[in-house]
Coordinates of N, CA and C (backbone and C1' of nucleotides) in Angstrom, one line a residue:
Chain R
M44 N -15.4 3.0 14.6 CA -14.9 2.1 13.8 C -14.9 2.5 12.5
Q45 N -13.8 2.3 11.6 CA -13.8 2.5 10.4 C -13.4 1.5 9.6
Y46 N -13.5 1.7 8.2 CA -13.4 0.8 7.2 C -12.1 1.0 6.4
R47 N -11.2 -0.2 6.1 CA -10.0 0.4 5.4 C -10.0 -0.8 4.1
L48 N -8.8 -0.6 3.5 CA -8.6 -1.4 2.3 C -6.8 -1.4 2.5
M49 N -6.5 -2.9 2.5 CA -4.6 -3.0 2.6 C -4.6 -3.9 1.5
K50 N -3.3 -3.6 0.6 CA -2.8 -4.6 0.0 C -1.8 -5.3 0.3
S51 N -1.7 -6.6 -0.2 CA -0.9 -7.6 0.2 C -0.5 -8.3 -1.0
E52 N 0.7 -8.8 -1.2 CA 1.1 -9.9 -2.2 C 0.9 -11.1 -1.4
P53 N 0.1 -12.0 -2.0 CA 0.1 -13.4 -1.2 C 1.3 -14.2 -1.3
G54 N 1.6 -14.8 -0.3 CA 2.9 -15.4 -0.1 C 4.1 -14.4 0.4
E55 N 3.7 -13.2 0.6 CA 4.5 -12.3 1.3 C 3.8 -12.1 2.6
F56 N 4.8 -11.5 3.5 CA 4.3 -10.9 4.7 C 3.2 -11.7 5.5
G57 N 3.6 -12.9 6.0 CA 2.9 -13.7 7.0 C 1.7 -14.2 6.7
I58 N 1.3 -14.2 5.3 CA 0.1 -14.7 5.2 C -0.4 -16.1 5.6
L59 N 0.4 -16.9 5.6 CA 0.3 -18.3 6.4 C 0.0 -18.1 7.9
D60 N 0.6 -17.2 8.4 CA 0.2 -16.7 9.9 C -1.1 -16.4 9.8
L61 N -1.5 -15.5 8.9 CA -2.8 -15.2 9.1 C -3.7 -16.1 8.9
A62 N -3.5 -17.3 7.9 CA -4.3 -18.3 7.8 C -4.5 -19.2 9.2
R63 N -3.3 -19.1 10.0 CA -3.6 -19.9 11.2 C -4.2 -19.0 12.2
D64 N -4.7 -17.9 11.9 CA -5.4 -17.1 12.8 C -4.4 -16.4 14.0
K65 N -3.4 -15.9 13.4 CA -2.4 -15.3 14.4 C -2.6 -13.9 14.2
V66 N -1.9 -13.0 14.9 CA -1.8 -11.7 14.7 C -0.7 -11.6 13.8
T67 N -0.5 -10.6 13.0 CA 0.6 -10.4 12.1 C 0.8 -8.8 11.8
P68 N 2.0 -8.4 11.8 CA 2.0 -7.2 11.4 C 2.1 -6.9 10.1
W69 N 1.2 -6.0 9.6 CA 1.2 -5.4 8.3 C 2.1 -4.4 8.1
I70 N 3.1 -4.4 7.2 CA 4.2 -3.8 7.1 C 3.8 -2.3 6.2
G71 N 3.8 -1.3 6.7 CA 3.5 0.0 5.7 C 4.9 0.2 5.1
V72 N 4.6 0.8 4.1 CA 5.6 1.4 3.0 C 6.2 2.8 3.5
R73 N 7.0 3.1 2.8 CA 7.8 4.5 2.9 C 6.7 5.6 2.4
N74 N 5.9 5.3 1.7 CA 4.9 6.3 0.7 C 4.4 7.0 2.0
Y75 N 4.5 8.5 1.9 CA 4.2 9.5 2.8 C 2.6 9.3 3.3
Q76 N 1.7 9.4 2.0 CA 0.6 9.2 2.4 C 0.0 8.0 3.0
A77 N 0.5 6.9 2.7 CA 0.2 5.6 3.4 C 0.7 5.7 4.9
R78 N 1.9 6.2 5.0 CA 2.5 6.1 6.4 C 1.6 7.1 7.3
N79 N 1.2 8.4 6.7 CA 0.4 9.2 7.7 C -1.0 8.7 7.9
F80 N -1.6 7.7 7.0 CA -2.8 7.5 7.2 C -2.6 6.2 8.3
L81 N -1.8 5.5 8.3 CA -1.4 4.5 9.3 C -1.2 5.1 10.7
R82 N -0.3 6.3 10.8 CA -0.2 6.9 11.9 C -1.4 7.5 12.5
D83 N -2.2 8.2 11.5 CA -3.2 9.0 12.0 C -4.7 8.7 12.1
Q84 N -4.9 7.8 11.3 CA -6.0 7.5 11.0 C -6.6 5.9 11.5
V85 N -5.6 4.9 11.4 CA -5.9 3.6 11.5 C -6.2 3.3 12.9
R86 N -7.2 2.6 13.5 CA -7.4 2.5 15.1 C -7.6 1.0 15.1
K87 N -7.4 0.6 16.3 CA -7.6 -0.6 17.1 C -9.1 -0.9 16.6
G88 N -9.5 -2.1 16.2 CA -10.8 -2.6 16.0 C -11.4 -2.1 14.5
D89 N -10.6 -1.5 13.7 CA -11.0 -1.2 12.6 C -11.1 -2.3 11.6
L90 N -11.9 -2.5 10.7 CA -12.1 -3.8 9.7 C -11.3 -3.1 8.4
A91 N -10.7 -4.3 7.8 CA -10.0 -3.9 6.6 C -10.1 -5.0 5.6
F92 N -10.5 -4.8 4.3 CA -10.4 -5.7 3.3 C -8.8 -5.8 2.9
L93 N -8.5 -7.3 2.9 CA -6.8 -7.4 2.4 C -7.1 -7.8 0.9
Y94 N -6.4 -7.0 0.2 CA -6.7 -7.1 -1.2 C -5.3 -7.7 -1.8
H95 N -5.4 -8.7 -2.8 CA -4.1 -9.4 -3.2 C -3.8 -8.9 -4.4
S96 N -2.5 -8.2 -4.3 CA -1.9 -7.7 -5.6 C -0.8 -8.5 -6.1
N97 N -0.6 -8.4 -7.4 CA 0.7 -8.9 -8.1 C 0.5 -10.6 -8.0
C98 N -0.6 -10.9 -8.4 CA -0.9 -12.4 -8.3 C -1.6 -12.8 -9.2
N99 N -2.0 -14.2 -9.3 CA -2.9 -14.5 -10.4 C -4.3 -14.0 -10.2
A100 N -4.8 -14.2 -8.9 CA -6.2 -13.9 -8.8 C -6.2 -12.4 -7.9
I101 N -6.3 -11.3 -8.6 CA -6.0 -10.1 -7.9 C -7.5 -9.8 -7.6
G102 N -7.6 -9.2 -6.4 CA -9.0 -8.7 -6.0 C -8.9 -8.7 -4.5
I103 N -10.0 -8.4 -3.8 CA -10.3 -8.5 -2.4 C -10.6 -9.9 -2.1
A104 N -10.0 -10.2 -1.0 CA -9.9 -11.8 -0.8 C -10.3 -11.9 0.7
R105 N -10.0 -11.0 1.6 CA -10.1 -11.4 3.2 C -10.4 -10.5 3.8
I106 N -11.1 -10.5 4.9 CA -11.2 -9.5 5.8 C -10.4 -9.9 7.1
V107 N -9.5 -8.6 7.7 CA -8.9 -8.6 8.8 C -9.3 -7.4 9.7
I108 N -9.0 -7.7 10.9 CA -9.4 -6.8 11.8 C -8.0 -6.0 12.4
I109 N -7.9 -4.9 12.6 CA -6.8 -4.2 13.3 C -6.8 -4.4 14.9
V110 N -5.7 -4.9 15.1 CA -5.6 -5.4 16.8 C -4.6 -4.6 17.4
R111 N -3.8 -3.7 16.7 CA -2.9 -2.6 17.2 C -2.9 -1.5 16.1
A112 N -3.3 -0.5 16.7 CA -3.2 0.8 15.7 C -1.5 1.0 15.4
G113 N -1.5 1.9 14.4 CA -0.2 2.3 13.9 C 0.7 2.5 14.8
Y114 N 2.0 2.0 14.6 CA 3.2 2.2 15.5 C 4.4 2.1 14.6
P115 N 5.3 3.1 15.0 CA 6.6 3.2 14.1 C 7.4 1.9 14.3
D116 N 8.2 1.6 13.2 CA 9.3 0.6 13.1 C 10.7 1.1 13.9
Y117 N 10.4 0.8 15.2 CA 11.3 1.3 16.1 C 12.8 0.8 15.9
I118 N 12.7 -0.3 15.1 CA 13.9 -0.8 14.9 C 15.2 0.0 14.2
S119 N 14.3 0.9 13.4 CA 15.1 2.1 12.9 C 15.9 2.9 14.0
F120 N 15.5 2.9 15.1 CA 16.0 3.6 16.1 C 17.0 2.8 17.2
D121 N 17.0 1.6 17.1 CA 17.9 0.6 17.8 C 19.2 0.5 17.3
S122 N 20.0 1.1 18.3 CA 21.6 1.3 17.8 C 22.0 -0.3 17.7
D123 N 21.5 -1.3 18.0 CA 22.0 -2.6 17.9 C 21.5 -3.3 16.8
S124 N 20.7 -2.6 15.9 CA 20.0 -3.1 14.6 C 20.7 -2.6 13.4
S125 N 21.0 -3.5 12.6 CA 21.5 -3.3 11.2 C 20.7 -2.1 10.4
H126 N 19.6 -1.8 10.9 CA 18.7 -1.0 10.4 C 18.8 0.6 10.9
Y127 N 19.5 0.5 12.1 CA 19.7 1.9 12.7 C 20.0 2.7 11.7
G128 N 19.2 3.8 12.0 CA 19.6 5.1 11.1 C 19.0 5.2 9.9
A129 N 17.9 4.2 9.5 CA 17.1 3.9 8.5 C 15.9 5.2 8.6
A130 N 15.8 5.6 9.6 CA 14.8 6.5 9.9 C 15.3 7.3 11.1
N131 N 15.4 8.5 10.9 CA 16.0 9.5 12.1 C 15.1 10.1 13.0
S132 N 13.8 10.0 12.8 CA 12.7 10.4 13.5 C 11.3 9.8 13.6
R133 N 10.4 10.0 14.5 CA 9.2 9.0 14.5 C 8.6 9.5 13.4
D134 N 8.8 10.6 12.7 CA 7.8 10.9 11.4 C 8.3 10.3 10.0
S135 N 9.8 10.0 10.1 CA 10.2 9.3 8.8 C 10.4 7.9 9.1
A136 N 9.8 7.3 10.1 CA 9.8 5.8 10.0 C 8.8 5.2 9.3
C137 N 9.0 3.8 9.0 CA 7.9 3.1 8.4 C 7.0 2.8 9.5
W138 N 5.7 2.8 9.3 CA 4.6 2.4 10.3 C 3.9 1.0 10.1
Y139 N 3.8 0.4 11.1 CA 3.1 -0.9 11.1 C 1.4 -0.9 11.7
V140 N 0.8 -1.5 11.3 CA -0.2 -2.1 12.2 C -0.2 -3.4 12.4
D141 N -1.0 -4.0 13.4 CA -1.1 -5.4 13.6 C -2.5 -5.9 13.3
V142 N -2.4 -6.8 12.5 CA -4.0 -7.3 11.9 C -4.1 -8.6 12.4
R143 N -5.5 -9.3 12.6 CA -5.6 -10.6 12.9 C -6.5 -11.0 11.7
F144 N -6.4 -12.2 11.1 CA -7.1 -12.8 10.2 C -8.7 -12.9 10.7
K145 N -10.0 -12.4 9.8 CA -11.1 -12.6 10.6 C -11.9 -13.7 9.7
R146 N -11.7 -13.5 8.3 CA -12.6 -14.4 7.6 C -12.0 -14.3 6.2
R147 N -11.9 -15.4 5.4 CA -12.1 -15.4 4.0 C -13.3 -15.0 3.2
L148 N -13.2 -14.3 2.3 CA -14.4 -14.0 1.5 C -15.0 -15.1 0.7
K149 N -16.0 -15.5 0.4 CA -16.5 -16.8 -0.3 C -15.8 -16.7 -1.7
R150 N -15.5 -15.6 -2.3 CA -15.0 -15.6 -3.5 C -14.2 -14.3 -3.6
I151 N -13.2 -14.2 -4.2 CA -12.4 -13.0 -4.7 C -13.1 -12.0 -5.7
T152 N -13.1 -10.9 -5.2 CA -14.0 -9.7 -6.1 C -12.8 -9.2 -6.6
S153 N -12.7 -9.4 -8.2 CA -11.6 -8.9 -9.0 C -11.7 -7.3 -9.2
L154 N -10.5 -6.9 -9.5 CA -10.6 -5.5 -9.8 C -11.3 -5.0 -10.9
D155 N -11.6 -5.9 -12.0 CA -12.5 -5.6 -13.0 C -13.7 -5.4 -12.5
E156 N -14.4 -6.4 -11.6 CA -15.6 -6.4 -11.1 C -15.6 -5.2 -10.3
L157 N -15.0 -5.0 -9.5 CA -15.1 -3.5 -8.6 C -15.4 -2.4 -9.4
R158 N -14.6 -2.1 -10.6 CA -14.6 -1.2 -11.5 C -15.8 -1.0 -12.4
S159 N -16.5 -2.2 -12.2 CA -17.8 -2.4 -13.0 C -19.1 -1.6 -12.3
H160 N -19.0 -1.4 -11.1 CA -20.2 -0.8 -10.4 C -20.1 0.3 -10.1
S161 N -21.0 1.2 -10.5 CA -21.0 2.5 -10.4 C -20.9 3.0 -8.7
E162 N -21.8 2.1 -7.7 CA -21.5 2.4 -6.4 C -20.1 2.5 -6.1
L163 N -19.3 2.0 -6.7 CA -17.8 2.0 -6.1 C -16.9 3.1 -7.0
R164 N -17.5 3.9 -7.7 CA -16.8 4.5 -8.7 C -16.0 5.6 -8.0
D165 N -16.1 5.9 -6.4 CA -15.2 6.6 -5.9 C -14.1 6.1 -4.9
M166 N -14.0 4.8 -5.2 CA -13.0 3.9 -4.4 C -11.5 4.5 -4.5
V167 N -10.8 4.8 -3.6 CA -9.7 5.4 -4.0 C -8.6 4.1 -4.7
L168 N -9.1 3.0 -4.3 CA -8.4 1.8 -5.1 C -8.3 1.8 -6.6
L169 N -9.5 2.4 -7.2 CA -9.7 2.0 -8.5 C -9.0 2.9 -9.5
P170 N -8.6 4.1 -9.5 CA -8.0 4.7 -10.6 C -6.8 4.2 -11.0
K171 N -6.6 4.1 -12.3 CA -5.2 3.3 -12.8 C -4.1 4.1 -12.4
G172 N -3.0 3.3 -11.8 CA -1.8 3.8 -11.4 C -1.9 4.1 -10.1
N173 N -2.9 3.8 -9.3 CA -2.9 4.1 -7.7 C -1.9 3.1 -7.2
R174 N -1.1 3.6 -6.3 CA -0.1 2.7 -5.8 C -0.2 2.9 -4.1
L175 N -1.2 3.8 -3.6 CA -1.2 3.5 -2.3 C -1.7 2.1 -1.7
S176 N -0.8 1.9 -0.7 CA -1.0 0.5 -0.2 C -2.2 0.3 0.9
V177 N -2.4 1.4 1.5 CA -3.5 1.4 2.4 C -4.5 2.5 2.3
M178 N -5.8 2.5 2.4 CA -6.7 3.5 2.1 C -7.9 3.4 2.9
P179 N -8.8 4.6 2.9 CA -10.0 4.3 3.4 C -11.1 3.7 2.5
V180 N -12.1 3.1 3.3 CA -13.2 2.7 2.4 C -14.5 3.2 3.3
T181 N -15.5 3.7 2.6 CA -16.4 4.1 3.2 C -17.7 2.8 3.8
K182 N -18.4 3.2 4.6 CA -19.3 2.2 5.0 C -20.2 1.8 3.9
Q183 N -20.6 2.8 2.9 CA -21.5 2.4 1.9 C -20.6 1.4 1.0
Q184 N -19.3 1.7 0.4 CA -18.6 0.8 -0.3 C -18.4 -0.6 0.6
W185 N -18.1 -0.5 1.9 CA -18.0 -1.8 2.5 C -19.1 -2.7 2.4
D186 N -20.3 -2.0 2.6 CA -21.4 -2.9 2.6 C -22.0 -3.4 1.4
F187 N -21.7 -2.6 0.3 CA -21.8 -2.8 -0.9 C -20.9 -4.2 -1.6
I188 N -19.7 -3.9 -1.1 CA -18.6 -5.0 -1.7 C -19.2 -6.5 -0.8
L189 N -19.6 -6.5 0.3 CA -20.1 -7.5 1.0 C -21.2 -8.2 0.2
T190 N -22.0 -7.6 -0.4 CA -23.4 -8.0 -0.9 C -22.6 -8.7 -2.5
L191 N -21.5 -8.4 -2.7 CA -20.9 -9.0 -4.1 C -20.4 -10.5 -4.0
E192 N -20.3 -10.7 -2.5 CA -19.6 -12.1 -2.2 C -20.3 -13.3 -3.1
Chain Y
dG26 P 10.0 27.1 -2.7 O5' 11.0 27.3 -4.2 C5' 10.7 27.5 -5.2 C4' 11.2 26.6 -6.3 C3' 10.3 25.4 -6.5 O3' 10.4 25.0 -8.0 C1' 12.4 24.8 -6.1
dC27 P 9.1 25.1 -8.8 O5' 9.9 24.6 -10.0 C5' 10.8 25.2 -10.8 C4' 11.8 24.5 -11.4 C3' 11.3 23.4 -12.2 O3' 11.7 23.3 -13.6 C1' 13.0 22.7 -10.8
dC28 P 11.1 22.5 -14.8 O5' 11.9 21.2 -14.7 C5' 13.3 21.3 -15.1 C4' 13.9 19.9 -14.7 C3' 13.1 18.8 -15.2 O3' 13.9 17.7 -15.7 C1' 13.5 18.3 -13.1
dA29 P 13.8 17.3 -17.2 O5' 15.2 16.4 -17.4 C5' 16.5 17.0 -17.0 C4' 17.1 15.7 -16.2 C3' 16.9 14.5 -17.1 O3' 18.2 13.7 -17.0 C1' 16.1 14.4 -14.7
dA30 P 18.4 12.2 -17.5 O5' 18.6 11.3 -16.2 C5' 19.5 11.8 -15.2 C4' 19.4 10.9 -14.2 C3' 19.2 9.4 -14.2 O3' 20.1 8.5 -13.6 C1' 17.5 10.0 -12.9
dC31 P 20.6 7.2 -13.8 O5' 19.6 6.4 -12.8 C5' 19.7 7.0 -11.4 C4' 18.6 6.4 -10.5 C3' 18.1 5.2 -10.5 O3' 18.5 4.5 -9.3 C1' 16.4 6.4 -10.4
dG32 P 18.4 2.6 -9.1 O5' 17.1 2.8 -8.3 C5' 16.7 3.6 -7.2 C4' 15.6 3.2 -6.5 C3' 15.2 2.0 -6.4 O3' 14.4 1.6 -5.2 C1' 13.5 3.3 -7.8
dT33 P 13.9 0.1 -4.8 O5' 12.1 0.4 -5.0 C5' 11.8 1.6 -4.5 C4' 10.2 1.4 -4.6 C3' 9.5 -0.2 -4.6 O3' 8.3 0.0 -3.9 C1' 9.1 0.8 -6.6
dT34 P 7.6 -1.1 -3.2 O5' 6.2 -1.0 -4.5 C5' 5.4 0.3 -4.4 C4' 4.4 0.3 -5.1 C3' 3.6 -1.0 -5.2 O3' 2.2 -0.5 -5.3 C1' 4.5 -0.5 -7.5
dG35 P 0.9 -1.4 -4.7 O5' 0.6 -2.1 -6.4 C5' 0.0 -1.2 -7.2 C4' 0.1 -2.1 -8.3 C3' -0.6 -3.5 -8.2 O3' -1.4 -3.7 -9.2 C1' 1.5 -3.5 -9.5
dG36 P -2.7 -4.8 -9.3 O5' -3.2 -4.7 -10.5 C5' -3.5 -3.4 -11.2 C4' -3.0 -3.6 -12.7 C3' -3.8 -4.6 -13.4 O3' -4.3 -4.3 -14.5 C1' -1.5 -4.8 -13.6
dC37 P -5.2 -5.2 -15.5 O5' -4.5 -6.0 -16.3 C5' -3.6 -5.3 -17.4 C4' -2.7 -6.2 -18.0 C3' -3.2 -7.6 -18.3 O3' -3.7 -7.6 -19.6 C1' -0.9 -7.5 -17.4
Chain E
dG103 P 11.6 -14.0 -14.5 O5' 11.3 -12.9 -15.9 C5' 11.2 -13.4 -17.0 C4' 10.5 -12.1 -17.6 C3' 11.4 -10.9 -17.4 O3' 11.0 -9.9 -18.6 C1' 9.2 -10.5 -16.6
dC104 P 11.9 -9.2 -19.4 O5' 11.0 -8.1 -19.9 C5' 10.0 -8.8 -20.6 C4' 8.6 -7.5 -20.8 C3' 9.3 -6.0 -20.6 O3' 8.4 -5.4 -22.0 C1' 7.9 -6.6 -18.8
dC105 P 9.2 -4.2 -22.3 O5' 8.5 -3.1 -21.4 C5' 6.6 -3.3 -21.7 C4' 6.3 -2.2 -20.8 C3' 6.9 -0.9 -20.4 O3' 5.9 0.2 -20.1 C1' 6.9 -1.7 -18.5
dA106 P 5.9 1.4 -21.3 O5' 4.3 2.0 -20.9 C5' 3.3 1.1 -20.6 C4' 2.4 1.6 -19.3 C3' 2.5 3.2 -19.2 O3' 1.4 3.6 -18.7 C1' 3.6 2.0 -17.3
dA107 P 0.7 5.1 -18.5 O5' 1.1 5.3 -17.1 C5' 0.0 4.6 -16.1 C4' 0.5 4.8 -14.9 C3' 0.8 6.2 -14.4 O3' 0.3 6.5 -13.2 C1' 2.7 5.2 -13.8
dC108 P -0.4 7.8 -12.8 O5' 0.7 8.6 -12.2 C5' 0.7 8.8 -10.9 C4' 1.8 7.7 -10.0 C3' 2.7 8.6 -9.1 O3' 2.0 8.6 -8.1 C1' 3.8 6.8 -10.3
dG109 P 2.2 9.7 -6.9 O5' 3.6 9.4 -6.2 C5' 3.6 8.1 -5.6 C4' 5.0 7.9 -4.7 C3' 5.5 9.1 -4.1 O3' 6.1 8.7 -3.0 C1' 7.0 8.4 -5.9
dT110 P 6.9 9.7 -1.9 O5' 8.3 9.6 -2.4 C5' 9.0 8.3 -2.4 C4' 10.4 8.5 -2.7 C3' 11.2 9.5 -2.0 O3' 12.5 9.1 -1.4 C1' 11.6 9.9 -4.0
dT111 P 13.5 10.0 -0.7 O5' 14.5 10.3 -1.6 C5' 15.1 9.2 -2.4 C4' 16.0 9.9 -3.3 C3' 17.0 10.8 -2.5 O3' 18.3 10.4 -2.9 C1' 16.2 11.7 -4.6
dG112 P 19.5 11.1 -2.1 O5' 20.2 11.9 -3.3 C5' 20.4 11.7 -4.3 C4' 20.7 12.9 -5.3 C3' 21.6 13.9 -4.6 O3' 22.3 14.5 -5.5 C1' 19.6 14.8 -5.5
dG113 P 24.0 14.9 -5.3 O5' 24.4 15.8 -6.4 C5' 24.1 15.1 -7.7 C4' 23.7 16.2 -8.9 C3' 24.6 17.4 -8.6 O3' 24.9 17.8 -9.9 C1' 22.3 18.0 -8.4
dC114 P 26.2 19.1 -10.2 O5' 25.3 20.3 -10.5 C5' 24.4 20.3 -11.4 C4' 23.4 21.4 -11.3 C3' 24.2 22.9 -10.8 O3' 24.5 23.7 -11.9 C1' 22.2 22.5 -10.0

DNA sequence: GCCAACGTTGGC
DNA sequence: GCCAACGTTGGC
C-alpha cells in the first residue's frame, strides 16, 4: 500500500458525491507524467490526500482511498462517442482512478504551512510551478502531515 | 530536433 | 481574473 497526493478543485469533479461517501472517478489529465503514474503506480487500496487547488482554502483537505486502480478513458475508443478518436491507443488516453471518500481532515493544512516544515522539504508538491496533479507521498511525509491536523 | 506559439495549471 | 510557469504542438 502506498501514499499519494491528488489535486482537485473543490466544486469540480464530483466533490459532492465524495461527501456522500460514494465512489467517484478522479479524472486524470493528459500530462504524461501524471498519466504514467496513474497507469503504472497507483493501486487499489492506496491512500491519498486530496489537495484543494484554485480556491479560497488551498491545501490538504481530505483523505480518499483508491478503490479501482488506473484505467484508461475507453470513451476515447468508443465509435459511438463524440470523444472517439481523442486518443488512438491505450497509451495516449487519459487515465482515471476511482476513489472513495474516507474522511475530512480536522483542518486544512495550507501550502504555506507545508512549505514551512523541513520534514516535508522533498515533497513533490512544493516547488513553485509544479503542475503535476497526482504524485507520490512517502510514508514519512504522510505520517508527519497527519501530526499537523 | 529546435523553438515560437499556444494552451493549461494554479497561486495570488 | 491576472499572469507566471510550465507542458504541448507544429512549422520548419
